[in-house]
PDB file of C-alpha atoms in Angstrom:
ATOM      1  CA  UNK A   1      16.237 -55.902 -52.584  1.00 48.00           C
ATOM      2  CA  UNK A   2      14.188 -57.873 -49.937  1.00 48.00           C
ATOM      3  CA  UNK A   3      11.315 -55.740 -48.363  1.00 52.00           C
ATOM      4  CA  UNK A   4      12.630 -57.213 -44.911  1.00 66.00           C
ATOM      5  CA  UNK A   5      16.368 -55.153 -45.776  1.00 79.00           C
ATOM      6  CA  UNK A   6      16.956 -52.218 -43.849  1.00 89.00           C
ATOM      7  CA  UNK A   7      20.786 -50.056 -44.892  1.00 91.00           C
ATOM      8  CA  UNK A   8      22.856 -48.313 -42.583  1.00 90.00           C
ATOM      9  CA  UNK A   9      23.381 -45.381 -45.270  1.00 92.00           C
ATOM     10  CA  UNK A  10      21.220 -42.608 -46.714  1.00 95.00           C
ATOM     11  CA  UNK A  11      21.994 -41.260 -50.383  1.00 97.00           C
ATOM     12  CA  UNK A  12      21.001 -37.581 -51.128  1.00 97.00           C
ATOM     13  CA  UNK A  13      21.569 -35.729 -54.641  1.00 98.00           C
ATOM     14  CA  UNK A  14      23.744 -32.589 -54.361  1.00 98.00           C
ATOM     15  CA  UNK A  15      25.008 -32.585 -58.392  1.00 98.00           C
ATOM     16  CA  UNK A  16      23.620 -34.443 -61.065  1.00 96.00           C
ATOM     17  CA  UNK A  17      26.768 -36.299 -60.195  1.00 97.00           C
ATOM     18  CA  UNK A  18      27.398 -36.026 -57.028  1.00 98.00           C
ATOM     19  CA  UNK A  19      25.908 -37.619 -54.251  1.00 98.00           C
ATOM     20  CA  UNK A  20      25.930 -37.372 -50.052  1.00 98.00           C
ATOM     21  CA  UNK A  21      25.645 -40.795 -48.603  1.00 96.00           C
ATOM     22  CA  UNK A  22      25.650 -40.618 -44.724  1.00 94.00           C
ATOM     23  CA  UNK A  23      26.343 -43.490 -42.703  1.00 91.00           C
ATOM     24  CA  UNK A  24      23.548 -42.314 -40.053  1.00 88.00           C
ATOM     25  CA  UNK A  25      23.669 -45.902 -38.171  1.00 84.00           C
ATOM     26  CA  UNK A  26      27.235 -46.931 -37.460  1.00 81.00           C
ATOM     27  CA  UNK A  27      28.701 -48.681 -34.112  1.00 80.00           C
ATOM     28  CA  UNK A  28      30.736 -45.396 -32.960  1.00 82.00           C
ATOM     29  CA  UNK A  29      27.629 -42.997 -33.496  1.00 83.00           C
ATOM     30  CA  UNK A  30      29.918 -40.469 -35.539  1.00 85.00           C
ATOM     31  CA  UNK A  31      26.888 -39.915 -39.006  1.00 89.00           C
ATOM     32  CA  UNK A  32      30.381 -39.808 -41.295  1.00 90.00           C
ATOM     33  CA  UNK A  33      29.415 -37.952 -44.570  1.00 93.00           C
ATOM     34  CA  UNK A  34      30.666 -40.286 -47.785  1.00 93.00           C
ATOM     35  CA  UNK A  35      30.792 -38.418 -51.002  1.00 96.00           C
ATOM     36  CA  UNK A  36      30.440 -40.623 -54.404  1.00 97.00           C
ATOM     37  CA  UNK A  37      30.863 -38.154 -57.648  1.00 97.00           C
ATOM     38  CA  UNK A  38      29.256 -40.783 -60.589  1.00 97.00           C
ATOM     39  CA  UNK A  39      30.850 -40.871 -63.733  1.00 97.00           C
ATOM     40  CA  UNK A  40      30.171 -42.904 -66.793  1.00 95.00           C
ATOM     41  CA  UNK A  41      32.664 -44.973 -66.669  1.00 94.00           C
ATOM     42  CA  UNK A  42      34.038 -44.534 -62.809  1.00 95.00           C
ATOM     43  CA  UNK A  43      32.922 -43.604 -59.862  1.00 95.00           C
ATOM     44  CA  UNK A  44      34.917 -41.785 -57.329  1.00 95.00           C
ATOM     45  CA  UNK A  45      34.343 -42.467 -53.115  1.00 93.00           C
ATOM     46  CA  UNK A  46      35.539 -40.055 -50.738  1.00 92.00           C
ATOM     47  CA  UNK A  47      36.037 -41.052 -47.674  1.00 87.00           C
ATOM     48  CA  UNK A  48      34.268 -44.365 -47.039  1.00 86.00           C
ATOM     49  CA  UNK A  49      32.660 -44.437 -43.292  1.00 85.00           C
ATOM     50  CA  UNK A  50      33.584 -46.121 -39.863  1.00 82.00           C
ATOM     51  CA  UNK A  51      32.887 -49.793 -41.457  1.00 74.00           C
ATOM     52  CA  UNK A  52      29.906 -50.973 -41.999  1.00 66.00           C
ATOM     53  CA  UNK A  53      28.695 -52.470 -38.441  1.00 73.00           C
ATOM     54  CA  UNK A  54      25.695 -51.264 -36.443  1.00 74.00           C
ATOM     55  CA  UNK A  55      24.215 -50.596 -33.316  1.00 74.00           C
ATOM     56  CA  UNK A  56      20.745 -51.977 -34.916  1.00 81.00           C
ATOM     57  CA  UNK A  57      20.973 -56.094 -35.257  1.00 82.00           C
ATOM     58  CA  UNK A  58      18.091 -55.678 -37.762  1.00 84.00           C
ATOM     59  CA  UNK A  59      20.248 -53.305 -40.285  1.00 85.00           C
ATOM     60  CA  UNK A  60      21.414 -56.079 -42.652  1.00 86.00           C
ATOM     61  CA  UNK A  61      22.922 -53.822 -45.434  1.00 87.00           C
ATOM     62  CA  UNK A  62      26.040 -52.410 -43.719  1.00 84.00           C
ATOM     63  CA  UNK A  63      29.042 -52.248 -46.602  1.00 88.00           C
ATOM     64  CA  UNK A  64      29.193 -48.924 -48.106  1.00 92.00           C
ATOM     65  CA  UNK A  65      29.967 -50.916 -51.366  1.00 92.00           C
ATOM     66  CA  UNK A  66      27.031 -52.974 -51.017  1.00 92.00           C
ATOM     67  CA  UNK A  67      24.991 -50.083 -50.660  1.00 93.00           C
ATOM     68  CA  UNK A  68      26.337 -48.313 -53.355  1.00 95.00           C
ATOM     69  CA  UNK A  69      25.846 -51.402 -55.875  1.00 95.00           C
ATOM     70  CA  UNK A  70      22.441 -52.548 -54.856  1.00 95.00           C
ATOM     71  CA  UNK A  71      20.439 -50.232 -52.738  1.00 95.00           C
ATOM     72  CA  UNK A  72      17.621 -48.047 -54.732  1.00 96.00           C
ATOM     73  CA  UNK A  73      18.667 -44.254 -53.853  1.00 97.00           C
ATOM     74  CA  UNK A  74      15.298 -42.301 -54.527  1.00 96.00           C
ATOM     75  CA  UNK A  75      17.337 -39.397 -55.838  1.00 96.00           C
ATOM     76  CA  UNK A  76      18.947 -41.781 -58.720  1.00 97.00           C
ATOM     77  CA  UNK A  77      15.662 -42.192 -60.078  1.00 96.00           C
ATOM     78  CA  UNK A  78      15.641 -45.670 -57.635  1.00 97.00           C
ATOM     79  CA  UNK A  79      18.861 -47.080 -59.184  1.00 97.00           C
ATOM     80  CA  UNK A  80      21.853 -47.749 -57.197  1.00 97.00           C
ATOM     81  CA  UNK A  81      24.431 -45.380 -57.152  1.00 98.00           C
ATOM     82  CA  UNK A  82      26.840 -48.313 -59.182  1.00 97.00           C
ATOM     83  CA  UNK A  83      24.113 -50.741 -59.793  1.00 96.00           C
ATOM     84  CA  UNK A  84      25.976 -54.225 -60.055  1.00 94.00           C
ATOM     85  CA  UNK A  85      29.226 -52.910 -59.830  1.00 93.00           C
ATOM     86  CA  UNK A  86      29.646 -52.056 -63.443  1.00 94.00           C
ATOM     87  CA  UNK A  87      32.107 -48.644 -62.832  1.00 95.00           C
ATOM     88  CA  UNK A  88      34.962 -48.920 -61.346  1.00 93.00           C
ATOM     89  CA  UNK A  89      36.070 -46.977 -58.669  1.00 91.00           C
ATOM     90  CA  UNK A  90      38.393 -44.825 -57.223  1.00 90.00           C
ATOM     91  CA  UNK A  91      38.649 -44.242 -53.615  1.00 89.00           C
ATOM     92  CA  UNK A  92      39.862 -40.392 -52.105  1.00 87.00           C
ATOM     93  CA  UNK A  93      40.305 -40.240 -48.211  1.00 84.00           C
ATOM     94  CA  UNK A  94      40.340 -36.822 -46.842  1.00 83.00           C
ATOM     95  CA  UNK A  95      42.906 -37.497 -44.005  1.00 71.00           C
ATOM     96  CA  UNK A  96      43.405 -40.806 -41.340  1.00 70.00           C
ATOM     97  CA  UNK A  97      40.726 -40.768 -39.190  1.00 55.00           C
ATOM     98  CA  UNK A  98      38.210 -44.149 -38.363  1.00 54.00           C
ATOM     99  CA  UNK A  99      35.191 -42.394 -39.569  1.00 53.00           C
ATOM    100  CA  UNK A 100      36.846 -42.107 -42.887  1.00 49.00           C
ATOM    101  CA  UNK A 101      38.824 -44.976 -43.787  1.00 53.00           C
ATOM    102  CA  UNK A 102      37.634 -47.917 -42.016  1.00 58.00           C
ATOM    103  CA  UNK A 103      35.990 -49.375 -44.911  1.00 60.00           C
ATOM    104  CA  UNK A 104      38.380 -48.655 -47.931  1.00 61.00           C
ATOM    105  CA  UNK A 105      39.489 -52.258 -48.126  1.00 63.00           C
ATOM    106  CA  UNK A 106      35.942 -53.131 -49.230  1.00 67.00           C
ATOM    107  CA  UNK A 107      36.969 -51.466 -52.834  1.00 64.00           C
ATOM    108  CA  UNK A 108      39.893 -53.405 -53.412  1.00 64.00           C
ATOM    109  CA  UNK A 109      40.063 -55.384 -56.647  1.00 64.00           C
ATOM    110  CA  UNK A 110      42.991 -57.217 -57.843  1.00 52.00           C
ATOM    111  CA  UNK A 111      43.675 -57.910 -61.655  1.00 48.00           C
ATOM    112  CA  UNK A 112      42.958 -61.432 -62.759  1.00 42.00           C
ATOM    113  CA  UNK A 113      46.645 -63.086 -64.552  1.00 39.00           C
TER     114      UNK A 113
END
């Protein structure tokens, strides 16, 4: 991570396996709460924000999945949630609304033939 980064999220512990990220600078002002419950092998997102853009040009880290893979979360001992991607993931929405599913396309993947 670049000193000069700044995130749209914040990650807080709840569990030792589950984790509150709030998207506390998104383009709509709504704070959506994201859960992520970490897993060994997966790790399962529920609900996934209003999409990553931001009222602040100088946020630069603005994908949930991004954020989740790369940024140091102080309660995860400064590891990312899913450092490098290595778990897969599995993506729960609550119900319909913007401040929940505009960024679940982010955590598509699509098997390799």
């Amino acid at each position: 991570m670049k000193i000069s980064q700044k995130t749209a999220f914040r990650a807080s512990k709840i569990t030792a396996t589950v984790f509150k990220i709030v998207e506390f600078d998104d383009i709509f002002s709504e704070h959506p709460f994201i859960y992520a419950k970490v897993l060994s092998d997966v790790i399962v997102v529920i609900d996934t924000g209003c999409g990553g853009r931001s009222n602040d040009s100088r946020v630069n880290v603005t994908s949930l999945r991004e954020f989740i893979e790369t940024w140091p979360v102080d309660d995860n001992g400064r590891r990312p949630l899913n450092e490098g991607g290595v778990r897969k993931y599995v993506v729960v929405c609550t119900h319909c609304h913007y401040d929940h599913i505009c960024k679940s396309h982010a955590f598509l993947t699509f098997p390799v033939i």
